[in-house]
C-alpha cells in the first residue's frame, strides 16, 4: 500500500454551466487562483479543462498554451490537460492538446455512454494519443469509465509499450450515468484487474456526484489515490452547493490524513508518476 496520497483537483470540467454554478472557475485568473489555493491545501496535480470568453468549453490552442504557462509560473502543480474536452470536440483538436506542452494529459481507454451523449474514443484514436504522448514526453493518466477499459489498456501497453516515464497510472471515473457505478464493490473489482497491468501500476478514483464520498473512502482503503473537484461534483452535501474547489480538496486531505496517508508533495508526486 502506498504510504502517501496523490490528490488531483479537477476544477472546471466541460459539463457545468457558469450561470448554473457561479463558483465554477472559468477564466484564467479564476483558474490560477483556484490552483494556488488547492496546492496550498495539498493538491499535487491539476486536471485542466478551459473555457472561452462566453464560459463555454474550448480546446483553443492559444488559450491552452497560455493556461499551461500561467499555471507553471504561479504554482508547482503537475499540469494535466484533458484530451477528452467536451463530447462534441473532434479528434484532431483533442490530439492537438498535446502541443500545448503539459506535464500530463488524460487518455480515455474506450467509448462510453455519457448521460444522454456518447463519449467516443475509437481504438485508432487511443493508439494515436498514446504514441504521440510517448514521442512528446507527456505522461498519460489513463481514464477508465468501464472495467473493459482496463483490458483495452492491457492490450495497448502490450502492443505499443509503456508510457513516457515508464510508470502506469490510471483514474477510475465512477458514477457517470452510462459508466461503471461508484460503489465499493466496483472499485474492488477494478483494483483486482490491475494485476494484469505492469507491476507498480497505481490508481486514483473519482466519484461523480453522490458517489464522491463512497469512492473516496474505498480508494483510500484500497491503497489508491484521489481526484476531486467541481468537474465531478457541485454538491458538497444534500441541498448544499459546493462553495469552491478548495472545499473539496480540504475534505480529501482530511480523509487522507485520517487514513494515515497524508497528501504527497508535488516533488513526491512527480517521482511517483515518472515525471
mmCIF file of N, CA and C in Angstrom, residues 64-199:
data_model
loop_
_atom_site.group_PDB
_atom_site.id
_atom_site.type_symbol
_atom_site.label_atom_id
_atom_site.label_comp_id
_atom_site.label_asym_id
_atom_site.label_seq_id
_atom_site.Cartn_x
_atom_site.Cartn_y
_atom_site.Cartn_z
ATOM 1 N N UNK A 64 -4.892 27.223 -24.431
ATOM 2 C CA UNK A 64 -4.265 26.099 -23.732
ATOM 3 C C UNK A 64 -2.824 26.428 -23.363
ATOM 4 N N UNK A 65 -2.074 26.967 -24.323
ATOM 5 C CA UNK A 65 -0.674 27.318 -24.056
ATOM 6 C C UNK A 65 -0.577 28.389 -22.969
ATOM 7 N N UNK A 66 -1.451 29.374 -23.039
ATOM 8 C CA UNK A 66 -1.460 30.449 -22.052
ATOM 9 C C UNK A 66 -1.770 29.883 -20.660
ATOM 10 N N UNK A 67 -2.675 28.930 -20.613
ATOM 11 C CA UNK A 67 -3.064 28.333 -19.336
ATOM 12 C C UNK A 67 -1.919 27.525 -18.740
ATOM 13 N N UNK A 68 -1.265 26.709 -19.554
ATOM 14 C CA UNK A 68 -0.129 25.917 -19.069
ATOM 15 C C UNK A 68 0.965 26.832 -18.531
ATOM 16 N N UNK A 69 1.275 27.884 -19.281
ATOM 17 C CA UNK A 69 2.310 28.823 -18.852
ATOM 18 C C UNK A 69 1.948 29.499 -17.534
ATOM 19 N N UNK A 70 0.713 29.953 -17.421
ATOM 20 C CA UNK A 70 0.280 30.660 -16.208
ATOM 21 C C UNK A 70 0.306 29.745 -14.992
ATOM 22 N N UNK A 71 -0.118 28.511 -15.147
ATOM 23 C CA UNK A 71 -0.117 27.576 -14.023
ATOM 24 C C UNK A 71 1.309 27.233 -13.604
ATOM 25 N N UNK A 72 2.214 27.098 -14.573
ATOM 26 C CA UNK A 72 3.617 26.815 -14.250
ATOM 27 C C UNK A 72 4.273 27.994 -13.538
ATOM 28 N N UNK A 73 3.939 29.205 -13.947
ATOM 29 C CA UNK A 73 4.543 30.396 -13.334
ATOM 30 C C UNK A 73 4.007 30.634 -11.921
ATOM 31 N N UNK A 74 2.763 30.219 -11.661
ATOM 32 C CA UNK A 74 2.106 30.548 -10.393
ATOM 33 C C UNK A 74 2.136 29.415 -9.373
ATOM 34 N N UNK A 75 2.368 28.182 -9.825
ATOM 35 C CA UNK A 75 2.322 27.028 -8.922
ATOM 36 C C UNK A 75 3.406 26.026 -9.297
ATOM 37 N N UNK A 76 3.560 25.023 -8.448
ATOM 38 C CA UNK A 76 4.424 23.884 -8.758
ATOM 39 C C UNK A 76 3.594 22.651 -9.078
ATOM 40 N N UNK A 77 2.304 22.847 -9.305
ATOM 41 C CA UNK A 77 1.413 21.730 -9.599
ATOM 42 C C UNK A 77 1.804 21.034 -10.910
ATOM 43 N N UNK A 78 1.562 19.747 -10.967
ATOM 44 C CA UNK A 78 1.688 18.989 -12.209
ATOM 45 C C UNK A 78 0.484 19.354 -13.073
ATOM 46 N N UNK A 79 0.739 19.858 -14.278
ATOM 47 C CA UNK A 79 -0.339 20.330 -15.151
ATOM 48 C C UNK A 79 -0.763 19.194 -16.082
ATOM 49 N N UNK A 80 -1.983 18.758 -15.892
ATOM 50 C CA UNK A 80 -2.539 17.669 -16.705
ATOM 51 C C UNK A 80 -3.707 18.217 -17.519
ATOM 52 N N UNK A 81 -3.533 18.288 -18.840
ATOM 53 C CA UNK A 81 -4.612 18.745 -19.708
ATOM 54 C C UNK A 81 -5.538 17.603 -20.068
ATOM 55 N N UNK A 82 -6.813 17.919 -20.185
ATOM 56 C CA UNK A 82 -7.782 16.924 -20.639
ATOM 57 C C UNK A 82 -7.711 16.799 -22.154
ATOM 58 N N UNK A 83 -7.530 15.575 -22.642
ATOM 59 C CA UNK A 83 -7.621 15.335 -24.083
ATOM 60 C C UNK A 83 -9.037 14.892 -24.446
ATOM 61 N N UNK A 84 -9.916 14.862 -23.438
ATOM 62 C CA UNK A 84 -11.306 14.496 -23.681
ATOM 63 C C UNK A 84 -12.115 15.680 -24.160
ATOM 64 N N UNK A 85 -11.787 16.861 -23.600
ATOM 65 C CA UNK A 85 -12.530 18.056 -23.973
ATOM 66 C C UNK A 85 -14.005 17.881 -23.662
ATOM 67 N N UNK A 86 -14.846 18.339 -24.561
ATOM 68 C CA UNK A 86 -16.286 18.090 -24.489
ATOM 69 C C UNK A 86 -16.612 16.957 -25.452
ATOM 70 N N UNK A 87 -17.757 16.307 -25.240
ATOM 71 C CA UNK A 87 -18.085 15.129 -26.066
ATOM 72 C C UNK A 87 -18.230 15.480 -27.546
ATOM 73 N N UNK A 88 -18.406 16.767 -27.861
ATOM 74 C CA UNK A 88 -18.572 17.188 -29.256
ATOM 75 C C UNK A 88 -17.262 17.559 -29.938
ATOM 76 N N UNK A 89 -16.144 17.578 -29.198
ATOM 77 C CA UNK A 89 -14.875 18.013 -29.793
ATOM 78 C C UNK A 89 -14.331 16.972 -30.775
ATOM 79 N N UNK A 90 -13.791 17.424 -31.923
ATOM 80 C CA UNK A 90 -13.238 16.485 -32.914
ATOM 81 C C UNK A 90 -11.911 15.894 -32.439
ATOM 82 N N UNK A 91 -11.565 14.747 -32.989
ATOM 83 C CA UNK A 91 -10.329 14.070 -32.600
ATOM 84 C C UNK A 91 -9.097 14.931 -32.862
ATOM 85 N N UNK A 92 -9.087 15.669 -33.956
ATOM 86 C CA UNK A 92 -7.910 16.471 -34.298
ATOM 87 C C UNK A 92 -7.624 17.503 -33.214
ATOM 88 N N UNK A 93 -8.658 18.150 -32.686
ATOM 89 C CA UNK A 93 -8.473 19.150 -31.635
ATOM 90 C C UNK A 93 -8.045 18.489 -30.330
ATOM 91 N N UNK A 94 -8.546 17.301 -30.077
ATOM 92 C CA UNK A 94 -8.180 16.587 -28.861
ATOM 93 C C UNK A 94 -6.714 16.147 -28.900
ATOM 94 N N UNK A 95 -6.237 15.724 -30.061
ATOM 95 C CA UNK A 95 -4.824 15.357 -30.209
ATOM 96 C C UNK A 95 -3.923 16.582 -30.088
ATOM 97 N N UNK A 96 -4.389 17.715 -30.575
ATOM 98 C CA UNK A 96 -3.586 18.936 -30.570
ATOM 99 C C UNK A 96 -3.364 19.480 -29.166
ATOM 100 N N UNK A 97 -4.138 19.009 -28.193
ATOM 101 C CA UNK A 97 -3.933 19.410 -26.798
ATOM 102 C C UNK A 97 -2.480 19.163 -26.380
ATOM 103 N N UNK A 98 -1.889 18.088 -26.894
ATOM 104 C CA UNK A 98 -0.519 17.731 -26.519
ATOM 105 C C UNK A 98 0.486 18.784 -26.967
ATOM 106 N N UNK A 99 0.149 19.567 -27.993
ATOM 107 C CA UNK A 99 1.067 20.586 -28.497
ATOM 108 C C UNK A 99 1.228 21.753 -27.528
ATOM 109 N N UNK A 100 0.352 21.839 -26.526
ATOM 110 C CA UNK A 100 0.436 22.920 -25.544
ATOM 111 C C UNK A 100 1.495 22.638 -24.481
ATOM 112 N N UNK A 101 2.117 21.454 -24.527
ATOM 113 C CA UNK A 101 3.240 21.144 -23.651
ATOM 114 C C UNK A 101 2.912 20.886 -22.191
ATOM 115 N N UNK A 102 1.840 20.137 -21.898
ATOM 116 C CA UNK A 102 1.544 19.830 -20.497
ATOM 117 C C UNK A 102 2.518 18.801 -19.930
ATOM 118 N N UNK A 103 2.532 18.661 -18.608
ATOM 119 C CA UNK A 103 3.293 17.579 -17.980
ATOM 120 C C UNK A 103 2.609 16.243 -18.234
ATOM 121 N N UNK A 104 1.277 16.255 -18.146
ATOM 122 C CA UNK A 104 0.468 15.059 -18.313
ATOM 123 C C UNK A 104 -0.742 15.398 -19.183
ATOM 124 N N UNK A 105 -1.397 14.345 -19.664
ATOM 125 C CA UNK A 105 -2.677 14.505 -20.348
ATOM 126 C C UNK A 105 -3.501 13.251 -20.101
ATOM 127 N N UNK A 106 -4.798 13.411 -20.130
ATOM 128 C CA UNK A 106 -5.664 12.248 -19.952
ATOM 129 C C UNK A 106 -5.732 11.442 -21.241
ATOM 130 N N UNK A 107 -5.973 10.143 -21.089
ATOM 131 C CA UNK A 107 -6.121 9.243 -22.233
ATOM 132 C C UNK A 107 -7.228 8.262 -21.883
ATOM 133 N N UNK A 108 -8.420 8.526 -22.391
ATOM 134 C CA UNK A 108 -9.570 7.675 -22.072
ATOM 135 C C UNK A 108 -9.511 6.407 -22.898
ATOM 136 N N UNK A 109 -9.729 5.266 -22.228
ATOM 137 C CA UNK A 109 -9.431 3.968 -22.832
ATOM 138 C C UNK A 109 -10.602 3.297 -23.531
ATOM 139 N N UNK A 110 -11.615 4.064 -23.897
ATOM 140 C CA UNK A 110 -12.697 3.462 -24.663
ATOM 141 C C UNK A 110 -13.911 4.372 -24.708
ATOM 142 N N UNK A 111 -14.846 3.996 -25.573
ATOM 143 C CA UNK A 111 -16.098 4.735 -25.717
ATOM 144 C C UNK A 111 -17.029 4.404 -24.554
ATOM 145 N N UNK A 112 -17.818 5.400 -24.132
ATOM 146 C CA UNK A 112 -18.757 5.175 -23.032
ATOM 147 C C UNK A 112 -19.973 6.072 -23.233
ATOM 148 N N UNK A 113 -21.151 5.545 -22.883
ATOM 149 C CA UNK A 113 -22.328 6.402 -22.821
ATOM 150 C C UNK A 113 -22.115 7.414 -21.702
ATOM 151 N N UNK A 114 -22.429 8.672 -21.985
ATOM 152 C CA UNK A 114 -22.147 9.756 -21.041
ATOM 153 C C UNK A 114 -23.433 10.553 -20.884
ATOM 154 N N UNK A 115 -24.276 10.129 -19.921
ATOM 155 C CA UNK A 115 -25.594 10.737 -19.800
ATOM 156 C C UNK A 115 -26.379 10.490 -21.068
ATOM 157 N N UNK A 116 -26.848 11.563 -21.687
ATOM 158 C CA UNK A 116 -27.600 11.444 -22.939
ATOM 159 C C UNK A 116 -26.689 11.445 -24.161
ATOM 160 N N UNK A 117 -25.378 11.593 -23.933
ATOM 161 C CA UNK A 117 -24.418 11.682 -25.032
ATOM 162 C C UNK A 117 -23.549 10.430 -25.103
ATOM 163 N N UNK A 118 -22.694 10.395 -26.108
ATOM 164 C CA UNK A 118 -21.711 9.318 -26.250
ATOM 165 C C UNK A 118 -20.317 9.945 -26.275
ATOM 166 N N UNK A 119 -19.459 9.499 -25.372
ATOM 167 C CA UNK A 119 -18.069 9.952 -25.337
ATOM 168 C C UNK A 119 -17.272 8.964 -26.185
ATOM 169 N N UNK A 120 -16.973 9.370 -27.418
ATOM 170 C CA UNK A 120 -16.392 8.464 -28.411
ATOM 171 C C UNK A 120 -14.877 8.448 -28.316
ATOM 172 N N UNK A 121 -14.308 7.244 -28.168
ATOM 173 C CA UNK A 121 -12.856 7.046 -28.163
ATOM 174 C C UNK A 121 -12.545 5.787 -28.959
ATOM 175 N N UNK A 122 -12.350 5.978 -30.271
ATOM 176 C CA UNK A 122 -12.041 4.852 -31.147
ATOM 177 C C UNK A 122 -10.661 4.280 -30.815
ATOM 178 N N UNK A 123 -10.470 2.995 -31.101
ATOM 179 C CA UNK A 123 -9.184 2.353 -30.821
ATOM 180 C C UNK A 123 -8.049 3.066 -31.533
ATOM 181 N N UNK A 124 -8.247 3.422 -32.809
ATOM 182 C CA UNK A 124 -7.189 4.094 -33.561
ATOM 183 C C UNK A 124 -6.825 5.437 -32.935
ATOM 184 N N UNK A 125 -7.811 6.138 -32.413
ATOM 185 C CA UNK A 125 -7.558 7.417 -31.753
ATOM 186 C C UNK A 125 -6.770 7.208 -30.461
ATOM 187 N N UNK A 126 -7.132 6.197 -29.684
ATOM 188 C CA UNK A 126 -6.423 5.898 -28.437
ATOM 189 C C UNK A 126 -4.954 5.593 -28.722
ATOM 190 N N UNK A 127 -4.699 4.773 -29.741
ATOM 191 C CA UNK A 127 -3.325 4.426 -30.112
ATOM 192 C C UNK A 127 -2.563 5.682 -30.527
ATOM 193 N N UNK A 128 -3.197 6.525 -31.327
ATOM 194 C CA UNK A 128 -2.551 7.760 -31.780
ATOM 195 C C UNK A 128 -2.206 8.651 -30.594
ATOM 196 N N UNK A 129 -3.129 8.787 -29.663
ATOM 197 C CA UNK A 129 -2.902 9.620 -28.484
ATOM 198 C C UNK A 129 -1.761 9.065 -27.635
ATOM 199 N N UNK A 130 -1.775 7.763 -27.394
ATOM 200 C CA UNK A 130 -0.747 7.100 -26.586
ATOM 201 C C UNK A 130 0.643 7.263 -27.200
ATOM 202 N N UNK A 131 0.750 7.013 -28.492
ATOM 203 C CA UNK A 131 2.061 7.067 -29.140
ATOM 204 C C UNK A 131 2.564 8.504 -29.288
ATOM 205 N N UNK A 132 1.666 9.447 -29.491
ATOM 206 C CA UNK A 132 2.090 10.853 -29.549
ATOM 207 C C UNK A 132 2.595 11.315 -28.186
ATOM 208 N N UNK A 133 1.983 10.849 -27.120
ATOM 209 C CA UNK A 133 2.464 11.201 -25.785
ATOM 210 C C UNK A 133 3.857 10.634 -25.557
ATOM 211 N N UNK A 134 4.095 9.423 -26.032
ATOM 212 C CA UNK A 134 5.437 8.844 -25.924
ATOM 213 C C UNK A 134 6.449 9.728 -26.634
ATOM 214 N N UNK A 135 6.119 10.177 -27.840
ATOM 215 C CA UNK A 135 7.033 10.982 -28.653
ATOM 216 C C UNK A 135 7.275 12.366 -28.045
ATOM 217 N N UNK A 136 6.249 12.952 -27.447
ATOM 218 C CA UNK A 136 6.336 14.316 -26.933
ATOM 219 C C UNK A 136 6.776 14.388 -25.470
ATOM 220 N N UNK A 137 6.939 13.231 -24.809
ATOM 221 C CA UNK A 137 7.363 13.234 -23.419
ATOM 222 C C UNK A 137 6.276 13.682 -22.456
ATOM 223 N N UNK A 138 5.029 13.382 -22.799
ATOM 224 C CA UNK A 138 3.889 13.710 -21.939
ATOM 225 C C UNK A 138 3.447 12.431 -21.229
ATOM 226 N N UNK A 139 3.251 12.515 -19.927
ATOM 227 C CA UNK A 139 2.845 11.344 -19.149
ATOM 228 C C UNK A 139 1.327 11.221 -19.164
ATOM 229 N N UNK A 140 0.792 10.074 -19.555
ATOM 230 C CA UNK A 140 -0.662 9.920 -19.586
ATOM 231 C C UNK A 140 -1.250 9.511 -18.237
ATOM 232 N N UNK A 141 -2.469 9.927 -18.022
ATOM 233 C CA UNK A 141 -3.310 9.310 -16.999
ATOM 234 C C UNK A 141 -4.420 8.607 -17.769
ATOM 235 N N UNK A 142 -4.457 7.290 -17.661
ATOM 236 C CA UNK A 142 -5.433 6.511 -18.415
ATOM 237 C C UNK A 142 -6.769 6.535 -17.685
ATOM 238 N N UNK A 143 -7.785 7.129 -18.326
ATOM 239 C CA UNK A 143 -9.093 7.256 -17.692
ATOM 240 C C UNK A 143 -9.954 6.033 -18.018
ATOM 241 N N UNK A 144 -10.484 5.445 -16.953
ATOM 242 C CA UNK A 144 -11.231 4.194 -17.041
ATOM 243 C C UNK A 144 -12.676 4.455 -16.609
ATOM 244 N N UNK A 145 -13.604 4.354 -17.558
ATOM 245 C CA UNK A 145 -15.020 4.556 -17.254
ATOM 246 C C UNK A 145 -15.770 3.230 -17.114
ATOM 247 N N UNK A 146 -15.190 2.168 -17.643
ATOM 248 C CA UNK A 146 -15.780 0.826 -17.614
ATOM 249 C C UNK A 146 -14.676 -0.180 -17.334
ATOM 250 N N UNK A 147 -15.009 -1.316 -16.714
ATOM 251 C CA UNK A 147 -13.981 -2.311 -16.403
ATOM 252 C C UNK A 147 -13.311 -2.838 -17.669
ATOM 253 N N UNK A 148 -14.042 -2.907 -18.771
ATOM 254 C CA UNK A 148 -13.452 -3.361 -20.024
ATOM 255 C C UNK A 148 -12.354 -2.449 -20.527
ATOM 256 N N UNK A 149 -12.362 -1.213 -20.090
ATOM 257 C CA UNK A 149 -11.307 -0.275 -20.487
ATOM 258 C C UNK A 149 -9.944 -0.710 -19.948
ATOM 259 N N UNK A 150 -9.940 -1.433 -18.832
ATOM 260 C CA UNK A 150 -8.671 -1.951 -18.298
ATOM 261 C C UNK A 150 -8.098 -3.032 -19.207
ATOM 262 N N UNK A 151 -8.960 -3.823 -19.796
ATOM 263 C CA UNK A 151 -8.499 -4.832 -20.759
ATOM 264 C C UNK A 151 -7.941 -4.150 -22.003
ATOM 265 N N UNK A 152 -8.597 -3.069 -22.421
ATOM 266 C CA UNK A 152 -8.084 -2.313 -23.558
ATOM 267 C C UNK A 152 -6.714 -1.722 -23.240
ATOM 268 N N UNK A 153 -6.524 -1.262 -22.012
ATOM 269 C CA UNK A 153 -5.224 -0.706 -21.617
ATOM 270 C C UNK A 153 -4.150 -1.784 -21.633
ATOM 271 N N UNK A 154 -4.479 -2.971 -21.170
ATOM 272 C CA UNK A 154 -3.520 -4.084 -21.201
ATOM 273 C C UNK A 154 -3.096 -4.363 -22.651
ATOM 274 N N UNK A 155 -4.060 -4.338 -23.548
ATOM 275 C CA UNK A 155 -3.770 -4.553 -24.970
ATOM 276 C C UNK A 155 -2.894 -3.432 -25.521
ATOM 277 N N UNK A 156 -3.207 -2.191 -25.155
ATOM 278 C CA UNK A 156 -2.454 -1.038 -25.648
ATOM 279 C C UNK A 156 -0.992 -1.106 -25.217
ATOM 280 N N UNK A 157 -0.768 -1.359 -23.942
ATOM 281 C CA UNK A 157 0.605 -1.402 -23.421
ATOM 282 C C UNK A 157 1.373 -2.584 -23.994
ATOM 283 N N UNK A 158 0.680 -3.713 -24.162
ATOM 284 C CA UNK A 158 1.338 -4.896 -24.711
ATOM 285 C C UNK A 158 1.796 -4.698 -26.139
ATOM 286 N N UNK A 159 1.033 -3.927 -26.906
ATOM 287 C CA UNK A 159 1.348 -3.753 -28.322
ATOM 288 C C UNK A 159 2.216 -2.531 -28.605
ATOM 289 N N UNK A 160 2.043 -1.451 -27.788
ATOM 290 C CA UNK A 160 2.711 -0.192 -28.103
ATOM 291 C C UNK A 160 3.681 0.282 -27.020
ATOM 292 N N UNK A 161 3.811 -0.487 -25.960
ATOM 293 C CA UNK A 161 4.831 -0.184 -24.968
ATOM 294 C C UNK A 161 4.363 0.729 -23.848
ATOM 295 N N UNK A 162 5.228 0.857 -22.849
ATOM 296 C CA UNK A 162 4.924 1.665 -21.679
ATOM 297 C C UNK A 162 4.866 3.152 -22.032
ATOM 298 N N UNK A 163 4.177 3.931 -21.213
ATOM 299 C CA UNK A 163 4.129 5.375 -21.465
ATOM 300 C C UNK A 163 5.462 6.045 -21.181
ATOM 301 N N UNK A 164 5.584 7.282 -21.578
ATOM 302 C CA UNK A 164 6.763 8.075 -21.236
ATOM 303 C C UNK A 164 6.945 8.067 -19.718
ATOM 304 N N UNK A 165 8.173 7.843 -19.287
ATOM 305 C CA UNK A 165 8.455 7.779 -17.852
ATOM 306 C C UNK A 165 8.376 6.379 -17.279
ATOM 307 N N UNK A 166 7.693 5.482 -17.997
ATOM 308 C CA UNK A 166 7.675 4.075 -17.609
ATOM 309 C C UNK A 166 6.674 3.674 -16.549
ATOM 310 N N UNK A 167 5.954 4.645 -15.962
ATOM 311 C CA UNK A 167 5.004 4.324 -14.891
ATOM 312 C C UNK A 167 3.573 4.403 -15.422
ATOM 313 N N UNK A 168 2.764 3.423 -15.054
ATOM 314 C CA UNK A 168 1.366 3.387 -15.490
ATOM 315 C C UNK A 168 0.472 3.864 -14.341
ATOM 316 N N UNK A 169 -0.298 4.921 -14.617
ATOM 317 C CA UNK A 169 -1.241 5.448 -13.619
ATOM 318 C C UNK A 169 -2.612 5.583 -14.271
ATOM 319 N N UNK A 170 -3.628 5.051 -13.613
ATOM 320 C CA UNK A 170 -4.985 5.108 -14.152
ATOM 321 C C UNK A 170 -5.887 5.884 -13.198
ATOM 322 N N UNK A 171 -6.984 6.383 -13.747
ATOM 323 C CA UNK A 171 -8.006 7.036 -12.925
ATOM 324 C C UNK A 171 -9.337 6.361 -13.207
ATOM 325 N N UNK A 172 -9.937 5.790 -12.163
ATOM 326 C CA UNK A 172 -11.260 5.199 -12.282
ATOM 327 C C UNK A 172 -12.294 6.315 -12.161
ATOM 328 N N UNK A 173 -13.000 6.595 -13.246
ATOM 329 C CA UNK A 173 -14.061 7.597 -13.225
ATOM 330 C C UNK A 173 -15.370 6.851 -13.008
ATOM 331 N N UNK A 174 -15.945 7.012 -11.828
ATOM 332 C CA UNK A 174 -17.042 6.155 -11.393
ATOM 333 C C UNK A 174 -18.304 6.977 -11.125
ATOM 334 N N UNK A 175 -19.435 6.400 -11.514
ATOM 335 C CA UNK A 175 -20.702 7.052 -11.240
ATOM 336 C C UNK A 175 -21.237 7.897 -12.372
ATOM 337 N N UNK A 176 -20.565 7.899 -13.533
ATOM 338 C CA UNK A 176 -21.102 8.597 -14.700
ATOM 339 C C UNK A 176 -22.335 7.835 -15.193
ATOM 340 N N UNK A 177 -23.455 8.507 -15.442
ATOM 341 C CA UNK A 177 -24.617 7.794 -15.977
ATOM 342 C C UNK A 177 -24.278 7.150 -17.323
ATOM 343 N N UNK A 178 -24.224 5.838 -17.355
ATOM 344 C CA UNK A 178 -23.813 5.105 -18.546
ATOM 345 C C UNK A 178 -22.503 4.377 -18.353
ATOM 346 N N UNK A 179 -21.748 4.724 -17.304
ATOM 347 C CA UNK A 179 -20.482 4.058 -16.997
ATOM 348 C C UNK A 179 -20.597 3.176 -15.767
ATOM 349 N N UNK A 180 -19.446 2.740 -15.240
ATOM 350 C CA UNK A 180 -19.472 1.858 -14.071
ATOM 351 C C UNK A 180 -19.971 2.624 -12.842
ATOM 352 N N UNK A 181 -20.682 1.929 -11.952
ATOM 353 C CA UNK A 181 -21.224 2.613 -10.772
ATOM 354 C C UNK A 181 -20.140 2.993 -9.774
ATOM 355 N N UNK A 182 -20.430 4.003 -8.979
ATOM 356 C CA UNK A 182 -19.488 4.456 -7.967
ATOM 357 C C UNK A 182 -19.715 3.737 -6.653
ATOM 358 N N UNK A 183 -19.383 2.459 -6.632
ATOM 359 C CA UNK A 183 -19.586 1.632 -5.444
ATOM 360 C C UNK A 183 -18.275 0.983 -5.020
ATOM 361 N N UNK A 184 -18.224 0.576 -3.763
ATOM 362 C CA UNK A 184 -17.037 -0.099 -3.245
ATOM 363 C C UNK A 184 -16.788 -1.399 -3.992
ATOM 364 N N UNK A 185 -17.859 -2.160 -4.263
ATOM 365 C CA UNK A 185 -17.710 -3.443 -4.951
ATOM 366 C C UNK A 185 -17.083 -3.266 -6.329
ATOM 367 N N UNK A 186 -17.495 -2.230 -7.038
ATOM 368 C CA UNK A 186 -16.937 -1.981 -8.368
ATOM 369 C C UNK A 186 -15.476 -1.573 -8.268
ATOM 370 N N UNK A 187 -15.155 -0.729 -7.300
ATOM 371 C CA UNK A 187 -13.762 -0.308 -7.145
ATOM 372 C C UNK A 187 -12.870 -1.493 -6.806
ATOM 373 N N UNK A 188 -13.339 -2.380 -5.947
ATOM 374 C CA UNK A 188 -12.552 -3.573 -5.607
ATOM 375 C C UNK A 188 -12.312 -4.419 -6.852
ATOM 376 N N UNK A 189 -13.355 -4.593 -7.668
ATOM 377 C CA UNK A 189 -13.201 -5.376 -8.892
ATOM 378 C C UNK A 189 -12.200 -4.724 -9.837
ATOM 379 N N UNK A 190 -12.266 -3.410 -9.960
ATOM 380 C CA UNK A 190 -11.332 -2.693 -10.831
ATOM 381 C C UNK A 190 -9.909 -2.808 -10.303
ATOM 382 N N UNK A 191 -9.746 -2.644 -9.000
ATOM 383 C CA UNK A 191 -8.405 -2.725 -8.408
ATOM 384 C C UNK A 191 -7.794 -4.108 -8.621
ATOM 385 N N UNK A 192 -8.608 -5.147 -8.540
ATOM 386 C CA UNK A 192 -8.092 -6.502 -8.755
ATOM 387 C C UNK A 192 -7.643 -6.709 -10.194
ATOM 388 N N UNK A 193 -8.310 -6.035 -11.127
ATOM 389 C CA UNK A 193 -7.927 -6.173 -12.536
ATOM 390 C C UNK A 193 -6.591 -5.509 -12.838
ATOM 391 N N UNK A 194 -6.130 -4.631 -11.955
ATOM 392 C CA UNK A 194 -4.828 -4.001 -12.168
ATOM 393 C C UNK A 194 -3.688 -5.011 -12.135
ATOM 394 N N UNK A 195 -3.944 -6.179 -11.583
ATOM 395 C CA UNK A 195 -2.905 -7.207 -11.520
ATOM 396 C C UNK A 195 -2.466 -7.659 -12.904
ATOM 397 N N UNK A 196 -3.308 -7.428 -13.909
ATOM 398 C CA UNK A 196 -2.949 -7.784 -15.280
ATOM 399 C C UNK A 196 -2.112 -6.697 -15.959
ATOM 400 N N UNK A 197 -1.936 -5.566 -15.278
ATOM 401 C CA UNK A 197 -1.141 -4.466 -15.820
ATOM 402 C C UNK A 197 0.270 -4.518 -15.240
ATOM 403 N N UNK A 198 1.206 -3.717 -15.756
ATOM 404 C CA UNK A 198 2.594 -3.773 -15.272
ATOM 405 C C UNK A 198 2.694 -3.588 -13.760
ATOM 406 N N UNK A 199 3.643 -4.294 -13.181
ATOM 407 C CA UNK A 199 3.852 -4.197 -11.738
ATOM 408 C C UNK A 199 4.131 -2.749 -11.344
#
